[in-house]
């Protein structure tokens, strides 16, 4: 198959949403195979689509700088081959294997998005690797707090995301949307619409409350937990924003708002 850069849209969105999670709890080895979740019960009739993704000729032309309009999309099973090429264009002078699990990336992203509003993210489906460095705390076991210096590890990635062309990212996402939809249906939502789920998850993240002052922790076993039961009850996605620090979280929310507007606005 010819290589062409078709992965930009979901790669960037995947980074945007999942950049922090694996810094706090655990470090797993990449799985040999992605296990798709079992089907869930579906309604008798398909729900109305709230945020349709256009696949018009205008969209093809908008994504033309990265995806030739005449180039057909690969099958979902063959969609990993060009990952390295597009990431190399996005992240020059970077080691790709430092950041990404390239195998089954679309499936990983779809599973991750679907689970962000839940309590945990599946350990076998993350698209990003654990960043260098360890999670930092202050104080002793009886008075543990999250070290604000943790935010410094994430600031360069947030700056990188801010520098990307958001309109181009969304144009490519629209062009590639059939692959996302197929992966979402295979996940167990044959009547679902992935873009609606993505917008729902973005709204969930944007509604994350802001927390001021030190964030206290407990460590009953190997893992850190939030001492405040309300914070510990947060979804996996909202905990991501807490852990990356207030300044990074504010910038991520701004990016999410911008992408939400682009994702819900039909091109002319």
PDB file of C-alpha atoms in Angstrom:
ATOM      1  CA  UNK A   1       0.000   0.000   0.000  1.00  0.00           C
ATOM      2  CA  UNK A   2       1.201   3.515  -0.721  1.00  0.00           C
ATOM      3  CA  UNK A   3       2.048   5.558   2.327  1.00  0.00           C
ATOM      4  CA  UNK A   4       0.288   8.897   2.712  1.00  0.00           C
ATOM      5  CA  UNK A   5      -0.316  10.952   5.828  1.00  0.00           C
ATOM      6  CA  UNK A   6      -3.835  10.122   6.844  1.00  0.00           C
ATOM      7  CA  UNK A   7      -3.483   9.943  10.625  1.00  0.00           C
ATOM      8  CA  UNK A   8      -3.237  13.619  11.588  1.00  0.00           C
ATOM      9  CA  UNK A   9      -6.752  14.206  12.844  1.00  0.00           C
ATOM     10  CA  UNK A  10      -7.056  11.402  15.327  1.00  0.00           C
ATOM     11  CA  UNK A  11      -3.374  11.497  16.337  1.00  0.00           C
ATOM     12  CA  UNK A  12      -3.695  15.091  17.504  1.00  0.00           C
ATOM     13  CA  UNK A  13      -7.053  14.587  19.188  1.00  0.00           C
ATOM     14  CA  UNK A  14      -5.716  11.468  20.837  1.00  0.00           C
ATOM     15  CA  UNK A  15      -2.727  13.352  22.215  1.00  0.00           C
ATOM     16  CA  UNK A  16      -4.955  16.178  23.376  1.00  0.00           C
ATOM     17  CA  UNK A  17      -7.246  13.977  25.422  1.00  0.00           C
ATOM     18  CA  UNK A  18      -4.816  11.250  26.667  1.00  0.00           C
ATOM     19  CA  UNK A  19      -1.572  13.107  27.238  1.00  0.00           C
ATOM     20  CA  UNK A  20      -1.498  12.833  31.028  1.00  0.00           C
ATOM     21  CA  UNK A  21      -3.342   9.737  32.246  1.00  0.00           C
ATOM     22  CA  UNK A  22      -0.485   7.252  32.244  1.00  0.00           C
ATOM     23  CA  UNK A  23       1.800   9.500  34.275  1.00  0.00           C
ATOM     24  CA  UNK A  24       0.011   8.937  37.571  1.00  0.00           C
ATOM     25  CA  UNK A  25      -1.115   5.394  38.145  1.00  0.00           C
ATOM     26  CA  UNK A  26       0.713   2.715  36.222  1.00  0.00           C
ATOM     27  CA  UNK A  27       3.077   1.801  33.447  1.00  0.00           C
ATOM     28  CA  UNK A  28       2.092  -1.144  31.245  1.00  0.00           C
ATOM     29  CA  UNK A  29       3.841  -2.847  28.368  1.00  0.00           C
ATOM     30  CA  UNK A  30       2.187  -2.403  24.960  1.00  0.00           C
ATOM     31  CA  UNK A  31      -0.185  -5.249  24.166  1.00  0.00           C
ATOM     32  CA  UNK A  32       0.470  -7.634  21.333  1.00  0.00           C
ATOM     33  CA  UNK A  33      -3.125  -7.317  20.223  1.00  0.00           C
ATOM     34  CA  UNK A  34      -5.923  -4.873  20.871  1.00  0.00           C
ATOM     35  CA  UNK A  35      -8.941  -6.559  22.443  1.00  0.00           C
ATOM     36  CA  UNK A  36     -12.162  -4.907  21.376  1.00  0.00           C
ATOM     37  CA  UNK A  37     -14.807  -4.589  24.065  1.00  0.00           C
ATOM     38  CA  UNK A  38     -17.857  -6.878  23.814  1.00  0.00           C
ATOM     39  CA  UNK A  39     -21.013  -5.458  22.222  1.00  0.00           C
ATOM     40  CA  UNK A  40     -23.461  -3.589  24.422  1.00  0.00           C
ATOM     41  CA  UNK A  41     -27.234  -3.590  24.169  1.00  0.00           C
ATOM     42  CA  UNK A  42     -28.451  -1.186  21.491  1.00  0.00           C
ATOM     43  CA  UNK A  43     -31.788   0.627  21.156  1.00  0.00           C
ATOM     44  CA  UNK A  44     -34.374  -0.751  18.751  1.00  0.00           C
ATOM     45  CA  UNK A  45     -33.870   2.147  16.338  1.00  0.00           C
ATOM     46  CA  UNK A  46     -30.761   4.276  15.722  1.00  0.00           C
ATOM     47  CA  UNK A  47     -30.682   7.529  17.711  1.00  0.00           C
ATOM     48  CA  UNK A  48     -30.746  10.788  15.793  1.00  0.00           C
ATOM     49  CA  UNK A  49     -27.313  12.071  14.813  1.00  0.00           C
ATOM     50  CA  UNK A  50     -26.627  15.349  16.631  1.00  0.00           C
ATOM     51  CA  UNK A  51     -23.274  16.316  15.132  1.00  0.00           C
ATOM     52  CA  UNK A  52     -22.986  14.919  11.616  1.00  0.00           C
ATOM     53  CA  UNK A  53     -19.593  14.797   9.925  1.00  0.00           C
ATOM     54  CA  UNK A  54     -19.688  16.056   6.364  1.00  0.00           C
ATOM     55  CA  UNK A  55     -17.909  14.003   3.704  1.00  0.00           C
ATOM     56  CA  UNK A  56     -18.506  16.411   0.842  1.00  0.00           C
ATOM     57  CA  UNK A  57     -16.133  17.323  -1.959  1.00  0.00           C
ATOM     58  CA  UNK A  58     -15.315  20.478   0.014  1.00  0.00           C
ATOM     59  CA  UNK A  59     -13.926  18.305   2.804  1.00  0.00           C
ATOM     60  CA  UNK A  60     -11.814  16.361   0.357  1.00  0.00           C
ATOM     61  CA  UNK A  61     -10.305  19.565  -0.960  1.00  0.00           C
ATOM     62  CA  UNK A  62      -9.743  20.935   2.552  1.00  0.00           C
ATOM     63  CA  UNK A  63      -7.666  17.885   3.453  1.00  0.00           C
ATOM     64  CA  UNK A  64      -5.853  17.816   0.102  1.00  0.00           C
ATOM     65  CA  UNK A  65      -2.514  19.146   1.418  1.00  0.00           C
ATOM     66  CA  UNK A  66      -2.167  15.940   3.429  1.00  0.00           C
ATOM     67  CA  UNK A  67      -4.521  13.492   1.732  1.00  0.00           C
ATOM     68  CA  UNK A  68      -4.897  13.523  -2.070  1.00  0.00           C
ATOM     69  CA  UNK A  69      -8.648  13.661  -2.837  1.00  0.00           C
ATOM     70  CA  UNK A  70      -8.326  10.855  -5.375  1.00  0.00           C
ATOM     71  CA  UNK A  71      -6.563   8.570  -2.895  1.00  0.00           C
ATOM     72  CA  UNK A  72      -9.008   6.017  -1.425  1.00  0.00           C
ATOM     73  CA  UNK A  73      -8.934   5.328   2.277  1.00  0.00           C
ATOM     74  CA  UNK A  74      -7.352   2.078   3.419  1.00  0.00           C
ATOM     75  CA  UNK A  75      -9.353  -0.516   5.279  1.00  0.00           C
ATOM     76  CA  UNK A  76      -9.390  -0.191   9.055  1.00  0.00           C
ATOM     77  CA  UNK A  77      -7.262  -3.329   9.394  1.00  0.00           C
ATOM     78  CA  UNK A  78      -4.621  -1.822   7.114  1.00  0.00           C
ATOM     79  CA  UNK A  79      -4.723   1.687   8.552  1.00  0.00           C
ATOM     80  CA  UNK A  80      -1.526   1.500  10.645  1.00  0.00           C
ATOM     81  CA  UNK A  81       0.992   1.453   7.813  1.00  0.00           C
ATOM     82  CA  UNK A  82       1.247   5.218   7.334  1.00  0.00           C
ATOM     83  CA  UNK A  83       1.336   6.236  10.997  1.00  0.00           C
ATOM     84  CA  UNK A  84       5.095   6.798  11.147  1.00  0.00           C
ATOM     85  CA  UNK A  85       5.046   9.060   8.088  1.00  0.00           C
ATOM     86  CA  UNK A  86       2.477  11.524   9.425  1.00  0.00           C
ATOM     87  CA  UNK A  87       3.917  11.574  12.934  1.00  0.00           C
ATOM     88  CA  UNK A  88       7.348  12.279  11.490  1.00  0.00           C
ATOM     89  CA  UNK A  89       5.862  15.317   9.719  1.00  0.00           C
ATOM     90  CA  UNK A  90       4.149  16.481  12.903  1.00  0.00           C
ATOM     91  CA  UNK A  91       6.966  15.885  15.328  1.00  0.00           C
ATOM     92  CA  UNK A  92      10.250  16.616  13.592  1.00  0.00           C
ATOM     93  CA  UNK A  93      13.454  15.680  15.419  1.00  0.00           C
ATOM     94  CA  UNK A  94      11.498  13.465  17.810  1.00  0.00           C
ATOM     95  CA  UNK A  95      11.659   9.732  18.371  1.00  0.00           C
ATOM     96  CA  UNK A  96       8.225   8.459  17.421  1.00  0.00           C
ATOM     97  CA  UNK A  97       8.486   5.317  19.531  1.00  0.00           C
ATOM     98  CA  UNK A  98       9.040   7.529  22.554  1.00  0.00           C
ATOM     99  CA  UNK A  99       5.463   8.796  22.422  1.00  0.00           C
ATOM    100  CA  UNK A 100       3.186   6.416  20.521  1.00  0.00           C
ATOM    101  CA  UNK A 101       1.919   2.891  20.264  1.00  0.00           C
ATOM    102  CA  UNK A 102       1.456   2.750  16.507  1.00  0.00           C
ATOM    103  CA  UNK A 103      -0.393  -0.559  16.241  1.00  0.00           C
ATOM    104  CA  UNK A 104      -4.209  -0.354  16.063  1.00  0.00           C
ATOM    105  CA  UNK A 105      -4.064   3.377  16.702  1.00  0.00           C
ATOM    106  CA  UNK A 106      -7.582   4.164  15.495  1.00  0.00           C
ATOM    107  CA  UNK A 107      -9.080   1.408  17.633  1.00  0.00           C
ATOM    108  CA  UNK A 108      -7.041   2.555  20.642  1.00  0.00           C
ATOM    109  CA  UNK A 109      -8.208   6.135  20.208  1.00  0.00           C
ATOM    110  CA  UNK A 110     -11.874   5.185  19.879  1.00  0.00           C
ATOM    111  CA  UNK A 111     -11.751   2.945  22.963  1.00  0.00           C
ATOM    112  CA  UNK A 112      -9.951   5.646  24.925  1.00  0.00           C
ATOM    113  CA  UNK A 113     -12.481   8.347  24.017  1.00  0.00           C
ATOM    114  CA  UNK A 114     -15.407   6.105  24.900  1.00  0.00           C
ATOM    115  CA  UNK A 115     -13.951   5.374  28.346  1.00  0.00           C
ATOM    116  CA  UNK A 116     -12.786   8.852  29.411  1.00  0.00           C
ATOM    117  CA  UNK A 117     -16.088   9.633  31.204  1.00  0.00           C
ATOM    118  CA  UNK A 118     -15.807   6.355  33.138  1.00  0.00           C
ATOM    119  CA  UNK A 119     -13.750   5.579  36.225  1.00  0.00           C
ATOM    120  CA  UNK A 120     -10.856   3.867  34.461  1.00  0.00           C
ATOM    121  CA  UNK A 121      -9.211   3.691  31.063  1.00  0.00           C
ATOM    122  CA  UNK A 122      -8.458   0.199  29.741  1.00  0.00           C
ATOM    123  CA  UNK A 123      -4.775  -0.509  30.288  1.00  0.00           C
ATOM    124  CA  UNK A 124      -4.488  -2.310  26.950  1.00  0.00           C
ATOM    125  CA  UNK A 125      -5.815   0.481  24.744  1.00  0.00           C
ATOM    126  CA  UNK A 126      -3.745   3.577  25.403  1.00  0.00           C
ATOM    127  CA  UNK A 127      -2.294   5.307  22.295  1.00  0.00           C
ATOM    128  CA  UNK A 128       0.452   7.176  24.183  1.00  0.00           C
ATOM    129  CA  UNK A 129       3.392   5.820  26.115  1.00  0.00           C
ATOM    130  CA  UNK A 130       4.368   6.879  29.590  1.00  0.00           C
ATOM    131  CA  UNK A 131       6.439  10.053  29.573  1.00  0.00           C
ATOM    132  CA  UNK A 132       9.850  10.154  31.166  1.00  0.00           C
ATOM    133  CA  UNK A 133      10.075  10.956  34.847  1.00  0.00           C
ATOM    134  CA  UNK A 134       8.080   9.953  37.885  1.00  0.00           C
ATOM    135  CA  UNK A 135       5.005  11.417  39.495  1.00  0.00           C
ATOM    136  CA  UNK A 136       6.085  13.814  42.240  1.00  0.00           C
ATOM    137  CA  UNK A 137       4.558  14.316  45.671  1.00  0.00           C
ATOM    138  CA  UNK A 138       5.269  16.569  48.632  1.00  0.00           C
ATOM    139  CA  UNK A 139       5.164  15.741  52.325  1.00  0.00           C
ATOM    140  CA  UNK A 140       5.184  12.442  54.164  1.00  0.00           C
ATOM    141  CA  UNK A 141       2.774   9.533  54.134  1.00  0.00           C
ATOM    142  CA  UNK A 142       0.442  11.232  56.617  1.00  0.00           C
ATOM    143  CA  UNK A 143       0.336  14.519  54.706  1.00  0.00           C
ATOM    144  CA  UNK A 144       0.873  13.854  51.011  1.00  0.00           C
ATOM    145  CA  UNK A 145       0.067  16.457  48.346  1.00  0.00           C
ATOM    146  CA  UNK A 146       0.560  16.577  44.596  1.00  0.00           C
ATOM    147  CA  UNK A 147       3.748  18.433  43.677  1.00  0.00           C
ATOM    148  CA  UNK A 148       2.967  21.427  41.389  1.00  0.00           C
ATOM    149  CA  UNK A 149       6.252  20.755  39.585  1.00  0.00           C
ATOM    150  CA  UNK A 150       4.557  17.805  37.854  1.00  0.00           C
ATOM    151  CA  UNK A 151       3.019  20.330  35.459  1.00  0.00           C
ATOM    152  CA  UNK A 152       6.452  21.179  34.027  1.00  0.00           C
ATOM    153  CA  UNK A 153       6.632  17.765  32.370  1.00  0.00           C
ATOM    154  CA  UNK A 154       3.508  18.426  30.330  1.00  0.00           C
ATOM    155  CA  UNK A 155       3.978  22.073  29.340  1.00  0.00           C
ATOM    156  CA  UNK A 156       6.123  21.356  26.225  1.00  0.00           C
ATOM    157  CA  UNK A 157       3.482  19.000  24.809  1.00  0.00           C
ATOM    158  CA  UNK A 158       0.725  21.517  25.432  1.00  0.00           C
ATOM    159  CA  UNK A 159       2.759  24.192  23.630  1.00  0.00           C
ATOM    160  CA  UNK A 160       3.268  21.817  20.713  1.00  0.00           C
ATOM    161  CA  UNK A 161      -0.466  21.193  20.446  1.00  0.00           C
ATOM    162  CA  UNK A 162      -1.161  24.918  20.506  1.00  0.00           C
ATOM    163  CA  UNK A 163       1.137  25.359  17.513  1.00  0.00           C
ATOM    164  CA  UNK A 164      -0.786  22.961  15.257  1.00  0.00           C
ATOM    165  CA  UNK A 165      -3.164  24.068  12.505  1.00  0.00           C
ATOM    166  CA  UNK A 166      -6.526  23.170  14.056  1.00  0.00           C
ATOM    167  CA  UNK A 167      -8.539  23.692  10.882  1.00  0.00           C
ATOM    168  CA  UNK A 168      -6.260  21.294   9.010  1.00  0.00           C
ATOM    169  CA  UNK A 169      -6.479  18.750  11.813  1.00  0.00           C
ATOM    170  CA  UNK A 170     -10.283  18.762  11.655  1.00  0.00           C
ATOM    171  CA  UNK A 171     -10.306  18.666   7.848  1.00  0.00           C
ATOM    172  CA  UNK A 172      -8.258  15.477   7.945  1.00  0.00           C
ATOM    173  CA  UNK A 173     -10.444  14.039  10.709  1.00  0.00           C
ATOM    174  CA  UNK A 174     -13.524  14.590   8.532  1.00  0.00           C
ATOM    175  CA  UNK A 175     -11.780  12.941   5.594  1.00  0.00           C
ATOM    176  CA  UNK A 176     -10.898   9.914   7.713  1.00  0.00           C
ATOM    177  CA  UNK A 177     -14.164   9.733   9.588  1.00  0.00           C
ATOM    178  CA  UNK A 178     -15.370   6.429   8.057  1.00  0.00           C
ATOM    179  CA  UNK A 179     -12.468   4.659   9.798  1.00  0.00           C
ATOM    180  CA  UNK A 180     -13.389   6.125  13.176  1.00  0.00           C
ATOM    181  CA  UNK A 181     -17.014   5.177  12.676  1.00  0.00           C
ATOM    182  CA  UNK A 182     -16.128   1.626  11.711  1.00  0.00           C
ATOM    183  CA  UNK A 183     -13.955   1.223  14.800  1.00  0.00           C
ATOM    184  CA  UNK A 184     -16.750   2.595  16.995  1.00  0.00           C
ATOM    185  CA  UNK A 185     -19.269   0.157  15.570  1.00  0.00           C
ATOM    186  CA  UNK A 186     -16.855  -2.729  16.091  1.00  0.00           C
ATOM    187  CA  UNK A 187     -16.426  -1.631  19.703  1.00  0.00           C
ATOM    188  CA  UNK A 188     -20.032  -2.585  20.311  1.00  0.00           C
ATOM    189  CA  UNK A 189     -22.074   0.389  19.078  1.00  0.00           C
ATOM    190  CA  UNK A 190     -23.483  -0.663  15.699  1.00  0.00           C
ATOM    191  CA  UNK A 191     -26.114   2.091  15.872  1.00  0.00           C
ATOM    192  CA  UNK A 192     -23.903   4.686  17.533  1.00  0.00           C
ATOM    193  CA  UNK A 193     -22.247   7.702  15.935  1.00  0.00           C
ATOM    194  CA  UNK A 194     -18.659   8.294  17.003  1.00  0.00           C
ATOM    195  CA  UNK A 195     -18.559  12.058  16.468  1.00  0.00           C
ATOM    196  CA  UNK A 196     -21.538  12.462  18.802  1.00  0.00           C
ATOM    197  CA  UNK A 197     -19.664  10.457  21.428  1.00  0.00           C
ATOM    198  CA  UNK A 198     -16.524  12.530  20.909  1.00  0.00           C
ATOM    199  CA  UNK A 199     -18.432  15.793  21.413  1.00  0.00           C
ATOM    200  CA  UNK A 200     -20.131  14.332  24.494  1.00  0.00           C
ATOM    201  CA  UNK A 201     -16.741  13.438  25.968  1.00  0.00           C
ATOM    202  CA  UNK A 202     -15.284  16.869  25.167  1.00  0.00           C
ATOM    203  CA  UNK A 203     -18.234  18.483  26.978  1.00  0.00           C
ATOM    204  CA  UNK A 204     -17.624  16.178  29.941  1.00  0.00           C
ATOM    205  CA  UNK A 205     -13.987  17.282  30.131  1.00  0.00           C
ATOM    206  CA  UNK A 206     -14.857  20.959  29.758  1.00  0.00           C
ATOM    207  CA  UNK A 207     -17.187  20.656  32.765  1.00  0.00           C
ATOM    208  CA  UNK A 208     -14.319  19.512  35.014  1.00  0.00           C
ATOM    209  CA  UNK A 209     -14.419  21.677  38.175  1.00  0.00           C
ATOM    210  CA  UNK A 210     -11.383  23.790  38.945  1.00  0.00           C
ATOM    211  CA  UNK A 211      -9.590  22.874  42.169  1.00  0.00           C
ATOM    212  CA  UNK A 212      -7.593  25.499  44.052  1.00  0.00           C
ATOM    213  CA  UNK A 213      -4.947  24.926  46.660  1.00  0.00           C
ATOM    214  CA  UNK A 214      -2.935  21.788  47.398  1.00  0.00           C
ATOM    215  CA  UNK A 215      -4.430  18.492  46.222  1.00  0.00           C
ATOM    216  CA  UNK A 216      -4.069  15.970  49.036  1.00  0.00           C
ATOM    217  CA  UNK A 217      -3.322  12.320  48.368  1.00  0.00           C
ATOM    218  CA  UNK A 218      -3.342   9.016  50.215  1.00  0.00           C
ATOM    219  CA  UNK A 219      -1.431   5.840  49.427  1.00  0.00           C
ATOM    220  CA  UNK A 220      -3.187   2.872  51.037  1.00  0.00           C
ATOM    221  CA  UNK A 221      -1.268   0.456  48.792  1.00  0.00           C
ATOM    222  CA  UNK A 222       0.958   0.959  45.765  1.00  0.00           C
ATOM    223  CA  UNK A 223      -1.234   3.515  43.995  1.00  0.00           C
ATOM    224  CA  UNK A 224      -1.921   7.104  44.948  1.00  0.00           C
ATOM    225  CA  UNK A 225      -5.543   8.086  45.511  1.00  0.00           C
ATOM    226  CA  UNK A 226      -7.155  11.444  46.135  1.00  0.00           C
ATOM    227  CA  UNK A 227      -7.834  12.107  49.805  1.00  0.00           C
ATOM    228  CA  UNK A 228     -10.992  14.029  48.889  1.00  0.00           C
ATOM    229  CA  UNK A 229     -13.632  11.400  48.032  1.00  0.00           C
ATOM    230  CA  UNK A 230     -15.296  13.816  45.592  1.00  0.00           C
ATOM    231  CA  UNK A 231     -12.075  14.087  43.606  1.00  0.00           C
ATOM    232  CA  UNK A 232     -11.455  10.359  43.804  1.00  0.00           C
ATOM    233  CA  UNK A 233     -14.930   9.836  42.322  1.00  0.00           C
ATOM    234  CA  UNK A 234     -14.000  11.897  39.243  1.00  0.00           C
ATOM    235  CA  UNK A 235     -13.890  10.148  35.895  1.00  0.00           C
ATOM    236  CA  UNK A 236     -10.571   9.123  34.389  1.00  0.00           C
ATOM    237  CA  UNK A 237     -10.762  12.056  31.981  1.00  0.00           C
ATOM    238  CA  UNK A 238     -11.353  14.655  34.676  1.00  0.00           C
ATOM    239  CA  UNK A 239      -8.510  13.255  36.749  1.00  0.00           C
ATOM    240  CA  UNK A 240      -6.259  13.822  33.744  1.00  0.00           C
ATOM    241  CA  UNK A 241      -6.973  17.551  33.869  1.00  0.00           C
ATOM    242  CA  UNK A 242      -6.399  17.690  37.623  1.00  0.00           C
ATOM    243  CA  UNK A 243      -3.032  15.986  37.349  1.00  0.00           C
ATOM    244  CA  UNK A 244      -1.627  18.196  34.605  1.00  0.00           C
ATOM    245  CA  UNK A 245      -1.879  21.376  36.715  1.00  0.00           C
ATOM    246  CA  UNK A 246      -4.213  24.391  36.479  1.00  0.00           C
ATOM    247  CA  UNK A 247      -2.293  26.288  33.764  1.00  0.00           C
ATOM    248  CA  UNK A 248      -1.963  23.278  31.475  1.00  0.00           C
ATOM    249  CA  UNK A 249      -5.577  22.319  32.173  1.00  0.00           C
ATOM    250  CA  UNK A 250      -6.769  25.794  31.177  1.00  0.00           C
ATOM    251  CA  UNK A 251      -4.864  25.598  27.885  1.00  0.00           C
ATOM    252  CA  UNK A 252      -6.170  22.088  27.191  1.00  0.00           C
ATOM    253  CA  UNK A 253      -9.723  23.284  27.814  1.00  0.00           C
ATOM    254  CA  UNK A 254      -9.193  26.165  25.403  1.00  0.00           C
ATOM    255  CA  UNK A 255      -7.995  23.702  22.781  1.00  0.00           C
ATOM    256  CA  UNK A 256     -10.973  21.437  23.419  1.00  0.00           C
ATOM    257  CA  UNK A 257     -13.354  24.366  22.980  1.00  0.00           C
ATOM    258  CA  UNK A 258     -11.707  25.314  19.704  1.00  0.00           C
ATOM    259  CA  UNK A 259     -11.833  21.752  18.379  1.00  0.00           C
ATOM    260  CA  UNK A 260     -15.430  21.370  19.545  1.00  0.00           C
ATOM    261  CA  UNK A 261     -16.461  24.430  17.546  1.00  0.00           C
ATOM    262  CA  UNK A 262     -14.711  23.143  14.438  1.00  0.00           C
ATOM    263  CA  UNK A 263     -16.103  19.634  14.859  1.00  0.00           C
ATOM    264  CA  UNK A 264     -19.678  20.843  15.182  1.00  0.00           C
ATOM    265  CA  UNK A 265     -19.580  23.460  12.387  1.00  0.00           C
ATOM    266  CA  UNK A 266     -20.372  22.219   8.930  1.00  0.00           C
ATOM    267  CA  UNK A 267     -17.947  23.429   6.233  1.00  0.00           C
ATOM    268  CA  UNK A 268     -19.361  25.795   3.583  1.00  0.00           C
TER     269      UNK A 268
END
